[in-house]
Each structure stands twice: as structure tokens, then as C-alpha cells.
CSV table of C-alpha atoms in Angstrom, one decimal:
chain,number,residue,atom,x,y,z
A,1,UNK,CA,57.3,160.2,-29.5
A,2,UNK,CA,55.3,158.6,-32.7
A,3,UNK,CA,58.2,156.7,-33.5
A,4,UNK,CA,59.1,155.4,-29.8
A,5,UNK,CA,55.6,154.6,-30.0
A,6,UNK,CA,56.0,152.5,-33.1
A,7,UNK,CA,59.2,151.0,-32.1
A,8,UNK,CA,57.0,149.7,-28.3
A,9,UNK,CA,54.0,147.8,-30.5
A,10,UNK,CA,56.1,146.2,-33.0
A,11,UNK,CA,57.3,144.3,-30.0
A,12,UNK,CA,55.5,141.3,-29.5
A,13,UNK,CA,57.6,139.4,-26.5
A,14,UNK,CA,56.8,141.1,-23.5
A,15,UNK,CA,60.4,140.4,-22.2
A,16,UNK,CA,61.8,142.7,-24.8
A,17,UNK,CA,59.3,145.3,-24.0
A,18,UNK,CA,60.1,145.4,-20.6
A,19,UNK,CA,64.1,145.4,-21.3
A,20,UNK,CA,63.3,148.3,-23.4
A,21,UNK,CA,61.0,150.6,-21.1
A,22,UNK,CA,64.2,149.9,-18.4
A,23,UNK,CA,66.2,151.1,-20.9
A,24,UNK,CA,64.5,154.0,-21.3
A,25,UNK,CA,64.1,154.7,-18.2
A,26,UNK,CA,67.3,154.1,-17.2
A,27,UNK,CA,68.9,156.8,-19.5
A,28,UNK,CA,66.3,158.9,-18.2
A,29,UNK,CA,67.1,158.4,-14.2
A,30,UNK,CA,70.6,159.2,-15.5
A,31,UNK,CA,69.9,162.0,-17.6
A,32,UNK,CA,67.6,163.7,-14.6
A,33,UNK,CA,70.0,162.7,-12.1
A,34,UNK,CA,72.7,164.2,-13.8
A,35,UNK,CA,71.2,168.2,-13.8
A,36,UNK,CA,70.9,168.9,-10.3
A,37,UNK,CA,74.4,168.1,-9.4
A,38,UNK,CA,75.5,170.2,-12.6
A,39,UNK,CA,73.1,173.1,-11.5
A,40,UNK,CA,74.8,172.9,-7.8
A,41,UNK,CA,77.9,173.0,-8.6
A,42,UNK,CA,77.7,175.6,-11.0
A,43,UNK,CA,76.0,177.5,-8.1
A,44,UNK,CA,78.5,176.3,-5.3
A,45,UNK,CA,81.4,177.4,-7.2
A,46,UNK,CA,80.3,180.4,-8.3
A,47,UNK,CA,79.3,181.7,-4.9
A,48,UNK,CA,82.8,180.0,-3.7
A,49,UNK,CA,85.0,182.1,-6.5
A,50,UNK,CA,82.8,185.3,-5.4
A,51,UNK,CA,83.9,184.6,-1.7
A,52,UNK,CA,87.3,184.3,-2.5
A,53,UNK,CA,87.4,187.2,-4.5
A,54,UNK,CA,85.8,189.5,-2.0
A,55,UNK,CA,87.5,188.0,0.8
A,56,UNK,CA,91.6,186.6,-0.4
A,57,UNK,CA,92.5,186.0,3.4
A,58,UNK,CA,90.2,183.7,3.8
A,59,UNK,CA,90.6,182.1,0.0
A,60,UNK,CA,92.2,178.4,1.7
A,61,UNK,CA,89.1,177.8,4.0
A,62,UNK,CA,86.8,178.9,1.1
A,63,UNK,CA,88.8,175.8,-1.1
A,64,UNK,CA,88.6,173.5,1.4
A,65,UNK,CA,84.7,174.0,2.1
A,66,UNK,CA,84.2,173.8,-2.0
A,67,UNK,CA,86.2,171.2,-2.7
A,68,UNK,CA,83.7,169.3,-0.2
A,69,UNK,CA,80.6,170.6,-1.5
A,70,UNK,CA,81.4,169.7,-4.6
A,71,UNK,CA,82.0,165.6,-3.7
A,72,UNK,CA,78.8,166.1,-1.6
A,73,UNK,CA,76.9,167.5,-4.3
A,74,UNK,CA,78.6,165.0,-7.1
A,75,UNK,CA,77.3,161.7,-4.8
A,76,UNK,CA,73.9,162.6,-6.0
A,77,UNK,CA,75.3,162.1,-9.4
A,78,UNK,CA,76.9,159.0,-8.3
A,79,UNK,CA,73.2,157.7,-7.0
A,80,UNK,CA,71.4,158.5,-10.3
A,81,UNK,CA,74.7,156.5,-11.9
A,82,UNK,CA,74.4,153.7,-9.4
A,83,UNK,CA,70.8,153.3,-10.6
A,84,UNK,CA,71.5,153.3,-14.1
A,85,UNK,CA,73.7,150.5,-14.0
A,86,UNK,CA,71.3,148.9,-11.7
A,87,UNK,CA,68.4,149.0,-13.6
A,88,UNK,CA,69.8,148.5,-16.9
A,89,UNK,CA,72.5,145.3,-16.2
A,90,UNK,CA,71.1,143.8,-13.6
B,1,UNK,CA,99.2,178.4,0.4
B,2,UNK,CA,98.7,182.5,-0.6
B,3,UNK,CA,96.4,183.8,-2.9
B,4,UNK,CA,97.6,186.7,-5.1
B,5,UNK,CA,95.4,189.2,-5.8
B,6,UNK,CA,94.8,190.6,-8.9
B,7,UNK,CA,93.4,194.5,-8.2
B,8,UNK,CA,92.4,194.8,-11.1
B,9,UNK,CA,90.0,192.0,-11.8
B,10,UNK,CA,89.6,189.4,-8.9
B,11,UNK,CA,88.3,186.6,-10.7
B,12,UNK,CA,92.0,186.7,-12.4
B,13,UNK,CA,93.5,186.2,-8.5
B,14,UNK,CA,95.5,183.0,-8.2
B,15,UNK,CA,96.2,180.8,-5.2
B,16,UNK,CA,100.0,180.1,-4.9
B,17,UNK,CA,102.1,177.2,-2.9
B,18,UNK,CA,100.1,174.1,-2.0
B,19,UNK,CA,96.3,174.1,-2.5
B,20,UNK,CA,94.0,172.8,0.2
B,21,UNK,CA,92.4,171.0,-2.1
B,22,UNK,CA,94.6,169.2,-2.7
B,23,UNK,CA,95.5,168.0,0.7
B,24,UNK,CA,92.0,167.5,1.1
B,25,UNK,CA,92.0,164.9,-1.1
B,26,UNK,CA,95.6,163.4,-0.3
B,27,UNK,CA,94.1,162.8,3.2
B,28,UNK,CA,90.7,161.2,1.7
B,29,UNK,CA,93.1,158.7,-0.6
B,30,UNK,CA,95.1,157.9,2.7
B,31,UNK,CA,91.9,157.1,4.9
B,32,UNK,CA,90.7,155.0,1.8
B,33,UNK,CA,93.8,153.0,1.9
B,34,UNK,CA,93.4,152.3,5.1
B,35,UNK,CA,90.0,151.0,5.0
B,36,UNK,CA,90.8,149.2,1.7
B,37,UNK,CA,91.5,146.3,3.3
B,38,UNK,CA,88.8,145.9,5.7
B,39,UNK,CA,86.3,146.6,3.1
B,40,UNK,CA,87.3,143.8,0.4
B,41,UNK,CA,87.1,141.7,3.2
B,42,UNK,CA,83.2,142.3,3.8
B,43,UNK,CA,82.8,142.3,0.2
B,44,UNK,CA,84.2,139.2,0.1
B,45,UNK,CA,82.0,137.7,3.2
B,46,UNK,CA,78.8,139.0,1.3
B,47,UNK,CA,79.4,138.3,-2.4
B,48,UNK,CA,82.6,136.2,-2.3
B,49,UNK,CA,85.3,136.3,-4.6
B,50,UNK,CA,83.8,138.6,-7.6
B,51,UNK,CA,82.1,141.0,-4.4
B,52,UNK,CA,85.6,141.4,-3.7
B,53,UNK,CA,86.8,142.4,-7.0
B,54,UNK,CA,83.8,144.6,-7.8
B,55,UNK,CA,84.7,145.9,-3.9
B,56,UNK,CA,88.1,146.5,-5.0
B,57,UNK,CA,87.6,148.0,-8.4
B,58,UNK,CA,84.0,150.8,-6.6
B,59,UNK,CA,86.7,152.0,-4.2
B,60,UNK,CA,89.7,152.5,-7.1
B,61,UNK,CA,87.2,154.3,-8.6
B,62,UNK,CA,86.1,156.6,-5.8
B,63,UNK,CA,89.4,157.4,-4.6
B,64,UNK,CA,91.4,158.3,-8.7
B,65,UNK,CA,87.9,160.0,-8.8
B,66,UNK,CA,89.0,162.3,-5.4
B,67,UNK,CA,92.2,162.2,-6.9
B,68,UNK,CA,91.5,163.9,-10.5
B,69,UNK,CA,89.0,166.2,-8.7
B,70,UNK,CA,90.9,167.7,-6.3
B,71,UNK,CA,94.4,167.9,-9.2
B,72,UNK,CA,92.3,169.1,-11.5
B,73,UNK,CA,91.2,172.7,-9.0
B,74,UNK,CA,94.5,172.5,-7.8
B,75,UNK,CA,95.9,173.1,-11.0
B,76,UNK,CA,93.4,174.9,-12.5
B,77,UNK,CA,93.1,177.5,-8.8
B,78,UNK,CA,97.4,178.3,-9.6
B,79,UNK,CA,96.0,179.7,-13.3
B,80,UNK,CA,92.9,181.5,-11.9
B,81,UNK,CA,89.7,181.9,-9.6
B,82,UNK,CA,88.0,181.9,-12.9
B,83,UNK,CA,89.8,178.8,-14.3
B,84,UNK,CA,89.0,177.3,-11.2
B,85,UNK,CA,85.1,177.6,-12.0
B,86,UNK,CA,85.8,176.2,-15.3
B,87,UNK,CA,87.5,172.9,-14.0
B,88,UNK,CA,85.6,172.2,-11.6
B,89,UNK,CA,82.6,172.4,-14.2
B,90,UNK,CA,84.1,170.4,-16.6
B,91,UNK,CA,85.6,168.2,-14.1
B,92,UNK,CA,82.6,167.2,-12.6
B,93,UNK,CA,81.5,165.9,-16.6
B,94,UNK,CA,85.1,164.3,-17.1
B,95,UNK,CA,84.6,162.6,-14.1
B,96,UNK,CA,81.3,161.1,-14.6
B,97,UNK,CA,82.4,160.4,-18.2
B,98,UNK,CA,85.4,158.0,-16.8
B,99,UNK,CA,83.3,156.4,-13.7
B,100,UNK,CA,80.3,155.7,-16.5
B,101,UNK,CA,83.3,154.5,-19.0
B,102,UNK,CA,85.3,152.0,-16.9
B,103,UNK,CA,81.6,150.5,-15.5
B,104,UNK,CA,80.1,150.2,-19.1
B,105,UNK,CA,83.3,148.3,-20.2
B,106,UNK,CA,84.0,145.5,-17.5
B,107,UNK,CA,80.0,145.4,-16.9
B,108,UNK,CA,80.4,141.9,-18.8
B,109,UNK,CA,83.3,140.3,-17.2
B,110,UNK,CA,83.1,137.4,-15.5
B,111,UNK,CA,84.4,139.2,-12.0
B,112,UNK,CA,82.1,141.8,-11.4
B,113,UNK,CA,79.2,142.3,-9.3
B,114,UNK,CA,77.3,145.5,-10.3
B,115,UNK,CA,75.4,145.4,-7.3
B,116,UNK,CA,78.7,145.3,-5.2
B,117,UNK,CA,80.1,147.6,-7.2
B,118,UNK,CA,77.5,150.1,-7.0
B,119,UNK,CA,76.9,149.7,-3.4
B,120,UNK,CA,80.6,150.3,-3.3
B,121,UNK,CA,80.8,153.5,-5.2
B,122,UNK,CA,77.8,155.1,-3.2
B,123,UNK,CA,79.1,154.1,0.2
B,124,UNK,CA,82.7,154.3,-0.1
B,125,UNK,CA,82.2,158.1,-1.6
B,126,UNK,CA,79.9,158.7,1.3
B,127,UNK,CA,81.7,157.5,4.3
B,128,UNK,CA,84.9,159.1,3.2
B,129,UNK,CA,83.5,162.6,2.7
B,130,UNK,CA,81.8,162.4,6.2
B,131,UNK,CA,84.5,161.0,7.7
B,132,UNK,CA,86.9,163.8,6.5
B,133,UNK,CA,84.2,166.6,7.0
B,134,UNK,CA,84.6,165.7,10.5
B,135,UNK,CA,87.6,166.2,10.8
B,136,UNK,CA,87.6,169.6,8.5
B,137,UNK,CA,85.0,171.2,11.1
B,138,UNK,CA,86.5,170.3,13.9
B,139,UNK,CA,89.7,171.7,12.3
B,140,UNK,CA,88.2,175.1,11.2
B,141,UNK,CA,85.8,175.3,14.1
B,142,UNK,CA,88.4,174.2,16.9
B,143,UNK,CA,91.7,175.1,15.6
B,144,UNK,CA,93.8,174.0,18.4
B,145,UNK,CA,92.6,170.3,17.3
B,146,UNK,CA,94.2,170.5,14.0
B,147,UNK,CA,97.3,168.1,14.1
B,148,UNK,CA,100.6,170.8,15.5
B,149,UNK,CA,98.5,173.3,16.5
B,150,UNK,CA,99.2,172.9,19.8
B,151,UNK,CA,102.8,173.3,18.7
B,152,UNK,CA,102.3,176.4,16.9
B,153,UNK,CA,100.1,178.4,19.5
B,154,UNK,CA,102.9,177.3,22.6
B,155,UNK,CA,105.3,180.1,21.9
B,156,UNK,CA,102.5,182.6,21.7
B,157,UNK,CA,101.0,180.9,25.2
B,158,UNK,CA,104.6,181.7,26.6
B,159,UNK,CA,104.2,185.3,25.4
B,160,UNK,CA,101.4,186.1,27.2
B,161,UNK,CA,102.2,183.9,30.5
B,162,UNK,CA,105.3,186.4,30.3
């Protein structure tokens, strides 16, 4: 943090500075935005194989529902992306 | 599509024949084509000729993302229930890896509009999942209103009219 800190004052144009904190925060927003779909799918799926394993009949309709919860859960991914690129090109 | 069962350890079970996955996201692909089209257009009337591209290139994007999502369980769902865990896992990080890759390297040229482009990616991924989650529930909740059911459940309707 010392050396982030370091890095901020030797700035002196404040356009710079403010590129940098969007950078920052940026890679952060991303970062952040980027662990709740990862824990959700890892919980979707697993409670999707466990399904299909206890039930194999129904293994097809189980699939289809994942495969679904999976781009749903993913789009929040997509958001957090969407704002990266956003905040840091734009 | 069967599944076969592994007794001994179900997470070893593998789905055999064509995966619904996989359909699942043919059908996405096939409504994104149609509305392809229709969507460069607006992109077009709002940003003008770059809108269109970025229009363009957000939906090529969303739809090879469907694609490689839904190929990479169905290929990984013939090895294993297990394997299927592990694609979809590392799917999900090869997936952002080539969406943030492909942005980061044409986020200079002259033809994009990130703004477009993002808009595109978010709504585009959005209206397509609803759009075919409509159609899935109506399909598992209301089977006789998946396409030739009707055809399938008229020789049992004969059976038990005779």
C-alpha cells in the first residue's frame, strides 16, 4: 500500500492521477466482479452433478437447467467486464 | 441422449448420444442469427458505421461464447459427471480469458465503439438467455408445446380413445 501510495504523490498532473485511480479501480471492479460468478458456478454445478447422480432419469433436464444457470450466472461476469472496459478506455 | 450409470461411483456416470446442452446452445446461435441483422441495423442508427461493427463484432462474441460453453460440457458430460464440473469451471475462466482478449486487442482500432460493444455484449447475452428460457419452461413445464410433441403423444391418445 506504501508503495501505491508513493507511486499516487509522485504524480503531479491531476489528469494522470485520475487515469490511474480508474485504473485501479477498474482492475478492481473486474477482479470483484469476477468471484461471485466463479463461487456460483462452482455451487450450481456441483449441486447439478449431485442431482444427476442421485437421479440419472432425469440427468437431460438437469443439463439443460445448468447449462442456463451457468450463462445466467456468467452475465454478471460479463457486467463487471463491461465496466472494466468502460471505465478504463473510455 | 442416455446417461450411463456408473454403480460404482456416480460422479464417473456419463451422458451418451446428443447432449442437451448442446442443443441448447445450437438453438441460442440460431435465434442470434436471426436477430443479427436487425440489431446491426440499430447499432448502426445510434452509433453509425463503427456502432455497427462494434454491434457486429459484441454479438460474435456472445454467440462463439454460447458456442464453446455449451461444446465444452458437451464433451466434457460424454467423459464424466465429474469432468463435467471441471469444464464448466474452467470454462467459465477460458471464456472470460478470450472475451477480455479479443476486447483488449481491437480496443484501439479505428472501428470500434466500446460503448456499443459493451452494451452489445450485456444485452445480446441477456435477451438471448431469456428468450430461450422461455421457451425451455414452457417446454419442461408444458410438454405438449415442445415442437412434435403433439406428434409423439397422438398414438398414445388413440390408445386410450380405443
Amino acid at each position: 500500500m506504501s508503495t501505491i501510495a508513493n507511486i499516487l504523490a509522485q504524480v503531479e498532473d491531476p489528469a494522470d492521477l485520475k487515469a490511474i485511480e480508474a485504473a485501479g479501480s477498474a482492475g478492481f471492479a473486474y477482479g470483484l466482479a469476477a468471484i461471485g460468478p466463479g463461487i456460483g458456478i462452482g455451487y450450481l454445478v456441483g449441486q447439478a452433478v449431485q442431482a444427476m447422480a442421485r437421479q440419472p432419469e432425469s440427468a437431460g433436464q438437469v443439463q439443460t437447467t445448468m447449462f442456463l444457470g451457468i450463462a445466467f450466472t456468467e452475465a454478471l461476469a460479463l457486467i463487471g467486464f463491461v465496466v472494466f472496459i468502460l471505465l478504463k478506455f473510455v | 441422449m442416455n446417461v450411463h450409470v456408473n454403480e460404482a461411483n456416480p460422479l464417473l456416470s456419463r451422458f451418451e448420444g446428443p447432449s442437451p446442452a448442446m442443443q441448447v446452445g445450437l438453438d441460442m446461435i440460431k435465434r442470434g442469427a436471426v436477430i443479427a441483422p436487425p440489431l446491426i441495423l440499430i447499432g448502426a442508427l445510434i452509433w453509425g458505421t463503427d456502432g455497427a461493427a462494434s454491434v457486429a463484432l459484441g454479438l460474435g462474441l456472445v454467440l462463439v461464447n454460447v458456442f464453446v460453453s455449451a461444446w465444452i460440457i458437451a464433451t466434457c458430460a460424454k467423459i464424466s459427471f465429474a469432468a463435467m464440473a471441471g469444464g464448466a469451471m474452467f470454462g467459465f475462466l477460458i471464456r472470460l480469458g478470450i472475451i477480455s482478449a479479443v476486447v483488449i486487442l481491437v480496443r484501439n482500432e479505428t472501428w470500434v465503439d466500446l460503448v456499443a460493444l459493451g452494451v452489445t455484449i450485456i444485452v445480446t447475452h441477456l435477451g438471448l438467455l431469456f428468450w430461450e428460457l422461455r421457451y425451455i419452461s414452457a417446454s419442461l413445464a408444458y410438454p405438449g408445446l415442445k415442437p412434435g410433441a403433439g406428434l409423439a403423444s397422438k398414438p398414445h391418445k388413440e390408445s386410450v380413445a380405443s
